[in-house]
Coordinates of N, CA, C and O in Angstrom, one line a residue:
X66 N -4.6 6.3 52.8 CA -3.8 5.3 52.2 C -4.7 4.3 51.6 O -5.7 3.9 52.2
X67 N -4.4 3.9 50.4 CA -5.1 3.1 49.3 C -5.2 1.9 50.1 O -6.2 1.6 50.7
X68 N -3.7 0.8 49.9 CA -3.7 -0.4 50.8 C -2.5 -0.5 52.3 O -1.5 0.2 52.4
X69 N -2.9 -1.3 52.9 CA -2.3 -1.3 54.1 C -1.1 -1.6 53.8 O -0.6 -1.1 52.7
X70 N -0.3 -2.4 54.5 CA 1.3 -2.9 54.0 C 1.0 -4.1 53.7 O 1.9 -4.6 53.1
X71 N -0.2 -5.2 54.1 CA -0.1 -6.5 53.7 C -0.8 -6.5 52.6 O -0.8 -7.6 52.0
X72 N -1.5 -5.3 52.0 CA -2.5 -5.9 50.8 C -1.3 -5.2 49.5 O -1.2 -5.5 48.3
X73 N -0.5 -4.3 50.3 CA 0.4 -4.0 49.4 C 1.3 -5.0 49.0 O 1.3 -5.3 47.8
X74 N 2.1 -5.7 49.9 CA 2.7 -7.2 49.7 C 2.2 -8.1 48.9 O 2.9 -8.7 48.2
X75 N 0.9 -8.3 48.9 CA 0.0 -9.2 48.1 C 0.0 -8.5 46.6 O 0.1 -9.1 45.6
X76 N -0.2 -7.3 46.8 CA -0.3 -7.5 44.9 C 0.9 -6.8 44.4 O 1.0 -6.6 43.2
X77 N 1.7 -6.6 45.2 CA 2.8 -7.0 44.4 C 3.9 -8.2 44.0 O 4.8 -8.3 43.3
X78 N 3.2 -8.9 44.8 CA 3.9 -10.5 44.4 C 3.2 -10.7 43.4 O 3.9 -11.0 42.4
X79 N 1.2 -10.7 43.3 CA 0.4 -10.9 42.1 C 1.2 -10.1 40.9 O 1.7 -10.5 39.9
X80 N 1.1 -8.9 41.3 CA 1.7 -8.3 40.0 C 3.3 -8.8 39.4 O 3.5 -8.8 38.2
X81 N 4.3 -9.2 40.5 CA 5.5 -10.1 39.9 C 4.9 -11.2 39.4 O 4.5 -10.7 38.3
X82 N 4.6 -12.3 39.5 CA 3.8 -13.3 39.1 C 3.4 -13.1 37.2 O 4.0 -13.6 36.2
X83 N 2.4 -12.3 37.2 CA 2.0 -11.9 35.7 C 2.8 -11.3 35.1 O 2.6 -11.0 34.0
X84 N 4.0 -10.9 35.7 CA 4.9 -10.3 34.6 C 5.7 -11.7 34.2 O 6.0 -12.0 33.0
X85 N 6.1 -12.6 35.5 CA 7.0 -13.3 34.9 C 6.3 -14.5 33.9 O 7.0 -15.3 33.2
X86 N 4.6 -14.7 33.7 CA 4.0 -15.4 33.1 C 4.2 -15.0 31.7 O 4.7 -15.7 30.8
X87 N 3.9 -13.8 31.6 CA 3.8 -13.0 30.4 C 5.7 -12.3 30.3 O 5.3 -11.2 30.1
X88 N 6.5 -12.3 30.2 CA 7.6 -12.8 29.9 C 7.9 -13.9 29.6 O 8.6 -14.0 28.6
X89 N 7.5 -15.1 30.3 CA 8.4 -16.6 29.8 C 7.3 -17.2 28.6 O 7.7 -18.0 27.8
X90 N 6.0 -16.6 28.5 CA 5.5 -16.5 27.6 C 5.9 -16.0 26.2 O 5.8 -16.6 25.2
X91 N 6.2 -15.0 26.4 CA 6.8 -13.7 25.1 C 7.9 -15.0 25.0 O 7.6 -15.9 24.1
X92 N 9.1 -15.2 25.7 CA 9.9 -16.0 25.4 C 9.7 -17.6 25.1 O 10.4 -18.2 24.3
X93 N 9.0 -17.9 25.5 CA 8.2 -19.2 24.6 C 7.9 -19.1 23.0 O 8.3 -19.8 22.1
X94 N 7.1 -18.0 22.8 CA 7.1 -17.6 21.4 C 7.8 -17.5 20.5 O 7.5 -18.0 19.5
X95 N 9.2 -16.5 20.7 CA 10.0 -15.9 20.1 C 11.1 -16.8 20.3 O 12.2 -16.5 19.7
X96 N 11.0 -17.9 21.0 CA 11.9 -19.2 21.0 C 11.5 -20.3 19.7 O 12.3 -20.7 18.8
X97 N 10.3 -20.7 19.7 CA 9.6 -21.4 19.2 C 9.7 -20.8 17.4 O 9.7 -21.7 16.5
X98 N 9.8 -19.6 17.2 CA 9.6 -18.8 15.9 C 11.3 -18.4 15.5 O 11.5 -17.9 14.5
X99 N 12.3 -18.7 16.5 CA 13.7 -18.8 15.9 C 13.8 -20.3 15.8 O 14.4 -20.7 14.8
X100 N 13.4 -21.0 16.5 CA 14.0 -22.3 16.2 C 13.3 -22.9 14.9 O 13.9 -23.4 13.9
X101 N 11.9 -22.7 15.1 CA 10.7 -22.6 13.7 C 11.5 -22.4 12.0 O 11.4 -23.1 11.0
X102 N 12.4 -20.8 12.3 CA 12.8 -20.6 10.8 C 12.4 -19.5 10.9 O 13.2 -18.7 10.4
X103 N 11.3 -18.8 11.5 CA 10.5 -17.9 11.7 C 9.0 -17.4 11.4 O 8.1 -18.2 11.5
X104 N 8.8 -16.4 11.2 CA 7.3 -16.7 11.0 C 7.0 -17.2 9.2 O 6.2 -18.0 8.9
X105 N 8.1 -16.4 8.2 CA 7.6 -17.1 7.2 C 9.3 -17.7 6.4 O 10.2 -17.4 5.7
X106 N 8.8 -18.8 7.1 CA 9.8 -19.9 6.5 C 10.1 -20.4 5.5 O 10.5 -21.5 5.4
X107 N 9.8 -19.4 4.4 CA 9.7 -20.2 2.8 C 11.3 -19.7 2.3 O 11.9 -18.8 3.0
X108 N 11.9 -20.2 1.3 CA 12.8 -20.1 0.3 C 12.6 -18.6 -0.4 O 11.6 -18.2 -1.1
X109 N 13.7 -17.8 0.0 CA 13.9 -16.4 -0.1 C 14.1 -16.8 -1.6 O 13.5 -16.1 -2.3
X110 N 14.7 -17.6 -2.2 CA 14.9 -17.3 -3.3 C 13.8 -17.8 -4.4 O 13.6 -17.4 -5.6
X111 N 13.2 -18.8 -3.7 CA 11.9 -19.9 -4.1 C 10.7 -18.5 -4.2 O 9.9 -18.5 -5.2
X112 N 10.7 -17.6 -3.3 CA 9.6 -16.8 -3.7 C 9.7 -15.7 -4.6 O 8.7 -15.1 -4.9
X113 N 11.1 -15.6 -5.2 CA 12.0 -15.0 -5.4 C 11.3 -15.2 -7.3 O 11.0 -14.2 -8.0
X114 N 11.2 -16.3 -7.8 CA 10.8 -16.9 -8.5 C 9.4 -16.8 -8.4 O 8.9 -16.0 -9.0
X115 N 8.8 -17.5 -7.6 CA 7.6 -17.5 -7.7 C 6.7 -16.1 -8.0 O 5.7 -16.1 -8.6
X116 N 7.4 -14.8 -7.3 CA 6.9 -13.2 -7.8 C 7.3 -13.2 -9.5 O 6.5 -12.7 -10.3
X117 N 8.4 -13.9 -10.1 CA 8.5 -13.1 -11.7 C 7.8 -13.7 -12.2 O 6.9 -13.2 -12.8
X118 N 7.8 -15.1 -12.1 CA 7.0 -16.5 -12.5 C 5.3 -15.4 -13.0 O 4.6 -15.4 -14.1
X119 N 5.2 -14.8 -11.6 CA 3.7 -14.6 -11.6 C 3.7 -12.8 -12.0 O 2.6 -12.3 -12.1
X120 N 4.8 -12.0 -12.2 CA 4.7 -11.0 -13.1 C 5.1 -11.1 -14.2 O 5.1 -10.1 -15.0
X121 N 5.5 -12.5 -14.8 CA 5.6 -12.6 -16.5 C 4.2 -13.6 -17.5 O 4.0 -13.8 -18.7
X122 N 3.5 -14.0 -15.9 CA 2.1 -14.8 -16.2 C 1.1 -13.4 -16.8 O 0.4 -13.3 -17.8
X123 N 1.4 -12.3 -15.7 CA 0.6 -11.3 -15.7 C 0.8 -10.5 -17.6 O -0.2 -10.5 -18.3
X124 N 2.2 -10.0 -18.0 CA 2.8 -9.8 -18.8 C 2.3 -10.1 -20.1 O 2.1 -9.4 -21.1
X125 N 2.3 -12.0 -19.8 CA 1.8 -12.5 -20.9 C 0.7 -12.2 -21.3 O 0.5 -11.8 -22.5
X126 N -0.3 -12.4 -20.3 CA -1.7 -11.7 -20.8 C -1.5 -10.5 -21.0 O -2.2 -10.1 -22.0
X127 N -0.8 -9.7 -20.6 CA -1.3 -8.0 -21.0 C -1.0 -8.2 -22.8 O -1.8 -7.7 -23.6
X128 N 0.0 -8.9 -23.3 CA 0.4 -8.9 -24.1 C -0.4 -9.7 -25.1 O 0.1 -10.1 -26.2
X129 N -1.2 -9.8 -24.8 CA -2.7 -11.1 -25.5 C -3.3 -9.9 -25.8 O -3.3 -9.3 -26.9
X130 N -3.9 -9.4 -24.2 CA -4.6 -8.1 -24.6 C -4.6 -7.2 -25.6 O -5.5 -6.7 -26.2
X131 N -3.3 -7.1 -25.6 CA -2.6 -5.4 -26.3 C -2.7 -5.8 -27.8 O -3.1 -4.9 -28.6
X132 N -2.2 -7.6 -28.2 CA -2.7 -7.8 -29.4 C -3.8 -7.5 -30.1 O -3.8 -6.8 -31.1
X133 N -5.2 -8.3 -29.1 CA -6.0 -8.5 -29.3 C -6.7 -6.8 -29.8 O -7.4 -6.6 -30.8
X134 N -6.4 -6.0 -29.1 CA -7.0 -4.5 -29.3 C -6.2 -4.1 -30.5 O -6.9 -3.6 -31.3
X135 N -4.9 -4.1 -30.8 CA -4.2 -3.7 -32.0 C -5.4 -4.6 -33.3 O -5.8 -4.0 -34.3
X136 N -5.8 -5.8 -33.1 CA -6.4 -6.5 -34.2 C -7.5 -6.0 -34.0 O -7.8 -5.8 -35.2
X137 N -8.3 -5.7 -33.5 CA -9.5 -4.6 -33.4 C -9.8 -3.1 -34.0 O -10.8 -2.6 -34.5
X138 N -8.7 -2.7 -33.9 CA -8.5 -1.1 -34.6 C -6.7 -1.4 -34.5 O -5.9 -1.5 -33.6
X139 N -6.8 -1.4 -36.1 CA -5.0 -1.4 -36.5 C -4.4 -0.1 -36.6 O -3.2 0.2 -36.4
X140 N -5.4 0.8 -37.0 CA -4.7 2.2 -36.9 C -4.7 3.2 -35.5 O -4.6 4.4 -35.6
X141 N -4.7 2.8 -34.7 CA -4.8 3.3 -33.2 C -3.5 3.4 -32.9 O -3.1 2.3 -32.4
X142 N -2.7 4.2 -33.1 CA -1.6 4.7 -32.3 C -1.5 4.2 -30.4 O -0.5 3.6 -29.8
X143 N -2.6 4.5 -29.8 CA -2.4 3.8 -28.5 C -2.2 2.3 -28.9 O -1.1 1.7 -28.6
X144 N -3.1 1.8 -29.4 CA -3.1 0.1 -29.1 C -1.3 0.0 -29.9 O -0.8 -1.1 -29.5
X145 N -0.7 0.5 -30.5 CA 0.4 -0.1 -30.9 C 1.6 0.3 -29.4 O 2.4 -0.5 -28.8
X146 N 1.4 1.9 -29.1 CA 2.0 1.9 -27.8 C 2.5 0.7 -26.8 O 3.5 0.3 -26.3
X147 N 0.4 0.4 -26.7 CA 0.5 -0.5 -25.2 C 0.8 -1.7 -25.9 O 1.5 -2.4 -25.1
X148 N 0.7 -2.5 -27.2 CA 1.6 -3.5 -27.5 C 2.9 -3.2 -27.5 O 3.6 -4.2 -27.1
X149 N 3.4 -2.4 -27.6 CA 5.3 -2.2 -27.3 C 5.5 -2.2 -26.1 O 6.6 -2.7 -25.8
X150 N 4.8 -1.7 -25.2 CA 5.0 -1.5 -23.5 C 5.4 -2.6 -23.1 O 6.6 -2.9 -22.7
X151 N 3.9 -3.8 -23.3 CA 3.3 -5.0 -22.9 C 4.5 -5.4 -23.6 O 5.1 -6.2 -22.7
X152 N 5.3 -5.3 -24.6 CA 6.4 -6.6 -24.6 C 7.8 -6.1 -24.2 O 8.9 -6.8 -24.2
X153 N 7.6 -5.0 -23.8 CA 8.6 -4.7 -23.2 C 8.8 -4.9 -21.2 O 9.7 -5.0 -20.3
X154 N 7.3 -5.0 -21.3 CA 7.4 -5.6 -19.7 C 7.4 -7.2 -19.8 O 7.8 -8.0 -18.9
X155 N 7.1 -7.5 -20.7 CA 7.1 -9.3 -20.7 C 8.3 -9.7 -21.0 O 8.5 -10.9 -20.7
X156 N 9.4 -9.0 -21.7 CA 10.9 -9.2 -22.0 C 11.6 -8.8 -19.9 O 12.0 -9.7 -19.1
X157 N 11.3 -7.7 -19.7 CA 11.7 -8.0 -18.2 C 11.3 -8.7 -17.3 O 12.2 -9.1 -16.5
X158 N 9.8 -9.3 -17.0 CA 9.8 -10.3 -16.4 C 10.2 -11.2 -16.9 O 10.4 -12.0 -15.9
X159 N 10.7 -12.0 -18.2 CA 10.9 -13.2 -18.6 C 12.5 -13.1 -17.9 O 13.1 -14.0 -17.3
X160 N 13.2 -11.6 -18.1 CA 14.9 -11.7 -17.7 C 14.7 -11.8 -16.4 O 15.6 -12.4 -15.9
X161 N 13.7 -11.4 -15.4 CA 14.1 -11.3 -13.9 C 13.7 -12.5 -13.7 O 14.2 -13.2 -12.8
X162 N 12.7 -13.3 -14.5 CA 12.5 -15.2 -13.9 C 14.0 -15.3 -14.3 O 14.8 -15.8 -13.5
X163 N 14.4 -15.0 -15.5 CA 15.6 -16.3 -15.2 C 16.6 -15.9 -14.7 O 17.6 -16.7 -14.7
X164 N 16.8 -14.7 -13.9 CA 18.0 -14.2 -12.9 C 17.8 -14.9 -11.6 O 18.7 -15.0 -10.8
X165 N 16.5 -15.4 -11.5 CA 15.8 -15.9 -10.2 C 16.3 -17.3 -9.9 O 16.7 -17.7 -8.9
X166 N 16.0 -18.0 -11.6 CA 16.4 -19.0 -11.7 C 17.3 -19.5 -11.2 O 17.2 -20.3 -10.2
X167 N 18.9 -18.9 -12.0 CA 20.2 -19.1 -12.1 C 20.5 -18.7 -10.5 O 21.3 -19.4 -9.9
X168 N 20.0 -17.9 -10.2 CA 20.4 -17.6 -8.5 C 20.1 -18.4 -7.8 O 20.9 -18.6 -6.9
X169 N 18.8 -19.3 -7.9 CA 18.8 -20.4 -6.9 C 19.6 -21.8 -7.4 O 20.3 -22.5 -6.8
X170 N 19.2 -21.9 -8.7 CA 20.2 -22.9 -9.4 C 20.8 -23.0 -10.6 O 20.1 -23.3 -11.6
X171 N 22.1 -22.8 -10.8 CA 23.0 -22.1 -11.9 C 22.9 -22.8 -13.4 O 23.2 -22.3 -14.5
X172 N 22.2 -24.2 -12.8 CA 22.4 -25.2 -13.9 C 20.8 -25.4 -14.3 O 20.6 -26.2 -15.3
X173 N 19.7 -24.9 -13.8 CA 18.4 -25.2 -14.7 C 18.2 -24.9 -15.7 O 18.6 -23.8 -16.0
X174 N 17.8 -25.7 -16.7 CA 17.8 -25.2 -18.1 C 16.7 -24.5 -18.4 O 16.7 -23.8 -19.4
X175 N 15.6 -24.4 -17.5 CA 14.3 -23.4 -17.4 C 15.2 -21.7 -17.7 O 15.0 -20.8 -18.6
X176 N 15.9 -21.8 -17.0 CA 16.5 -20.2 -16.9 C 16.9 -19.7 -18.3 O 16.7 -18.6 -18.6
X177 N 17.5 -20.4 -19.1 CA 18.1 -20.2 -20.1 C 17.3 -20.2 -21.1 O 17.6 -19.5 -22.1
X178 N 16.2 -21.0 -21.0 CA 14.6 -20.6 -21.7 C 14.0 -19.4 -21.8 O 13.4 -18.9 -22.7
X179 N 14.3 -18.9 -20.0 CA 13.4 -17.7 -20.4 C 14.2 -16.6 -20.7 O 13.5 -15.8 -21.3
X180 N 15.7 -16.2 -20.5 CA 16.3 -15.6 -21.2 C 16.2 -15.7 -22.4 O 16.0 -14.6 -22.8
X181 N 16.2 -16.3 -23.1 CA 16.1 -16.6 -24.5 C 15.0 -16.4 -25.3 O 15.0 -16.0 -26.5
X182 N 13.6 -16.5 -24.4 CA 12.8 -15.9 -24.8 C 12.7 -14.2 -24.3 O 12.2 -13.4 -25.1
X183 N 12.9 -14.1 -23.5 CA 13.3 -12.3 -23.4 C 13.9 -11.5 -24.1 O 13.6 -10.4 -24.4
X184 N 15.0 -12.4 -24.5 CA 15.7 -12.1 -25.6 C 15.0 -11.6 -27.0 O 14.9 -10.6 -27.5
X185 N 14.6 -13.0 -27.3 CA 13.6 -13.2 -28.9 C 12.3 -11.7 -28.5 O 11.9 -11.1 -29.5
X186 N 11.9 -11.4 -27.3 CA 11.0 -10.4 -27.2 C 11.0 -9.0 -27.7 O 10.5 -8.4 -28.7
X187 N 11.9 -8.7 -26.5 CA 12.9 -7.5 -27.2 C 14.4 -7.7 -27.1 O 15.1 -7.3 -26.1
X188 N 14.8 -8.3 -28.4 CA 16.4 -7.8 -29.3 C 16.6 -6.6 -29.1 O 17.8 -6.5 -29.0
X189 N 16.1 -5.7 -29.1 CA 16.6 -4.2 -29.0 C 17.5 -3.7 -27.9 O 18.5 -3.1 -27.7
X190 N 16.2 -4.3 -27.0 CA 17.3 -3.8 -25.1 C 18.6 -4.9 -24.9 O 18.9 -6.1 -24.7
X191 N 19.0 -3.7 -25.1 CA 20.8 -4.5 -24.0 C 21.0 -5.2 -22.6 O 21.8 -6.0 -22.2
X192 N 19.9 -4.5 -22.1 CA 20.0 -5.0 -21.1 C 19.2 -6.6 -21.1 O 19.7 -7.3 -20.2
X193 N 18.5 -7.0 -21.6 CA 17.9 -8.2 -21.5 C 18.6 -9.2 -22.1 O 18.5 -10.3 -21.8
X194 N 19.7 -8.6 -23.4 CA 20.3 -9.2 -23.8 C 21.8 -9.7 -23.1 O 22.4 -10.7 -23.3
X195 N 22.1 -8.6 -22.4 CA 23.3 -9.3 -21.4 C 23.0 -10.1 -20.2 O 23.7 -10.8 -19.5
X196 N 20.9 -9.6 -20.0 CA 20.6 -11.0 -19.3 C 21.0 -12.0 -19.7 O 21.9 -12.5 -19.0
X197 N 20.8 -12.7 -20.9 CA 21.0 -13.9 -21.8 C 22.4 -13.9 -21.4 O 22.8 -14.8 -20.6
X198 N 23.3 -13.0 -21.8 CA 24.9 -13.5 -22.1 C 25.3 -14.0 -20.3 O 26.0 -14.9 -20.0
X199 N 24.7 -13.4 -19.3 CA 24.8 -13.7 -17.9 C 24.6 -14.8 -17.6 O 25.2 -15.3 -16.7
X200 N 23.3 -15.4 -18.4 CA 23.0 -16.5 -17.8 C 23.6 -18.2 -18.6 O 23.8 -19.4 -18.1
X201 N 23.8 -17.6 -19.6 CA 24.8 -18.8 -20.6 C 25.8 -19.0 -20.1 O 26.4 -20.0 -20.2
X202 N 26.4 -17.7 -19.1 CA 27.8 -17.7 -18.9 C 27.8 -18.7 -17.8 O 28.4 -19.8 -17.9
X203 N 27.1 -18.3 -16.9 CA 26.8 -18.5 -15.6 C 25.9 -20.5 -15.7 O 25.5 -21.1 -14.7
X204 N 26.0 -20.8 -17.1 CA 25.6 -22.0 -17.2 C 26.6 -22.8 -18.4 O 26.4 -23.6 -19.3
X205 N 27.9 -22.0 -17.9 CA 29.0 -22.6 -19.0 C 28.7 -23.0 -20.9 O 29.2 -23.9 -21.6
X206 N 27.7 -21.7 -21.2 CA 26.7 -22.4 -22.7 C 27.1 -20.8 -23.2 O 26.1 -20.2 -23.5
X207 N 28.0 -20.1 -23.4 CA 28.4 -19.1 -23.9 C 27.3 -19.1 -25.0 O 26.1 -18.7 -24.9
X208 N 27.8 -19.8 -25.9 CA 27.3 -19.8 -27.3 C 25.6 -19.8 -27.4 O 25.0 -19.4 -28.3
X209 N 25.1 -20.2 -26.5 CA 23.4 -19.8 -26.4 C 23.1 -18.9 -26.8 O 22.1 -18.6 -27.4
X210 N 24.4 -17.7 -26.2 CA 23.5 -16.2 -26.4 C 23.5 -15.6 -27.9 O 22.7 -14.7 -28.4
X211 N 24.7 -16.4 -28.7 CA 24.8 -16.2 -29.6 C 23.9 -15.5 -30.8 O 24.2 -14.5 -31.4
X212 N 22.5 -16.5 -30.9 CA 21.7 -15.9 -32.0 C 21.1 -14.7 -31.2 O 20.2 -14.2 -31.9
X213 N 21.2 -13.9 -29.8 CA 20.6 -12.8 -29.6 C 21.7 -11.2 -29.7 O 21.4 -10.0 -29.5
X214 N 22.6 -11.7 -30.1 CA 23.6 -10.8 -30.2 C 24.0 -10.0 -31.7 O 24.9 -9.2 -31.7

């Protein structure tokens, strides 16, 4: 026999003991991190913004780039490609900032900027352009979308 009956008593009280430390523990934490907000407490919709914000920062430069190489060699078939891409990703980030916008606040006039400029990007896609009409609507300014239509 490993332990007698008293050293068996003994560590199993030690061993109840560390469970209930390490339980009211666990529950200290996971108390503290609901009442907290949780672990990442930020504005779902604030970061929401802050990702297009920083994939139409990105955009913009690509689209510096894509210039800049088209003005380097004008007859390059690629460099005109990746300038069409580049404004074609800079036309969707500019529509998903201002979806971001209007979702956190219906009435920023930021939003209706950058639709507008997504718009003026690419006029071609419909879909950026019923961003526009979404977000005029959605800011009682119908007539904004006007010159993209």
């Amino acid at each position: 026999m490993l332990f007698d009956g008293k050293h068996q008593k003994v560590l199993t009280k030690v061993l109840a003991i560390v469970a209930i430390v390490a339980f009211a523990g666990f529950g200290l934490v996971a108390g503290g991190l609901a009442v907290s907000g949780g672990c990442g407490a930020n504005d779902p919709l604030q970061q929401a913004i802050d990702d297009a914000q920083s994939r139409a920062t990105t955009a913009q430069a690509s689209v510096a780039s894509a210039q800049q190489a088209l003005k380097a060699s004008p007859r390059n078939a690629g460099a005109k490609a990746d300038l069409v891409q580049a404004k074609a990703d800079l036309a969707k980030a500019q529509s998903t900032l201002s979806q971001a916008r209007v979702a956190k606040d219906p009435t920023d006039p930021q939003a209706l900027k950058d639709a507008l400029a997504a718009a003026r990007t690419a006029p071609d896609n419909g879909d950026i352009v019923l961003g526009l009409i979404t977000v005029a609507t959605a800011q009682d300014n119908p007539g904004a979308a006007l010159p993209a239509i």
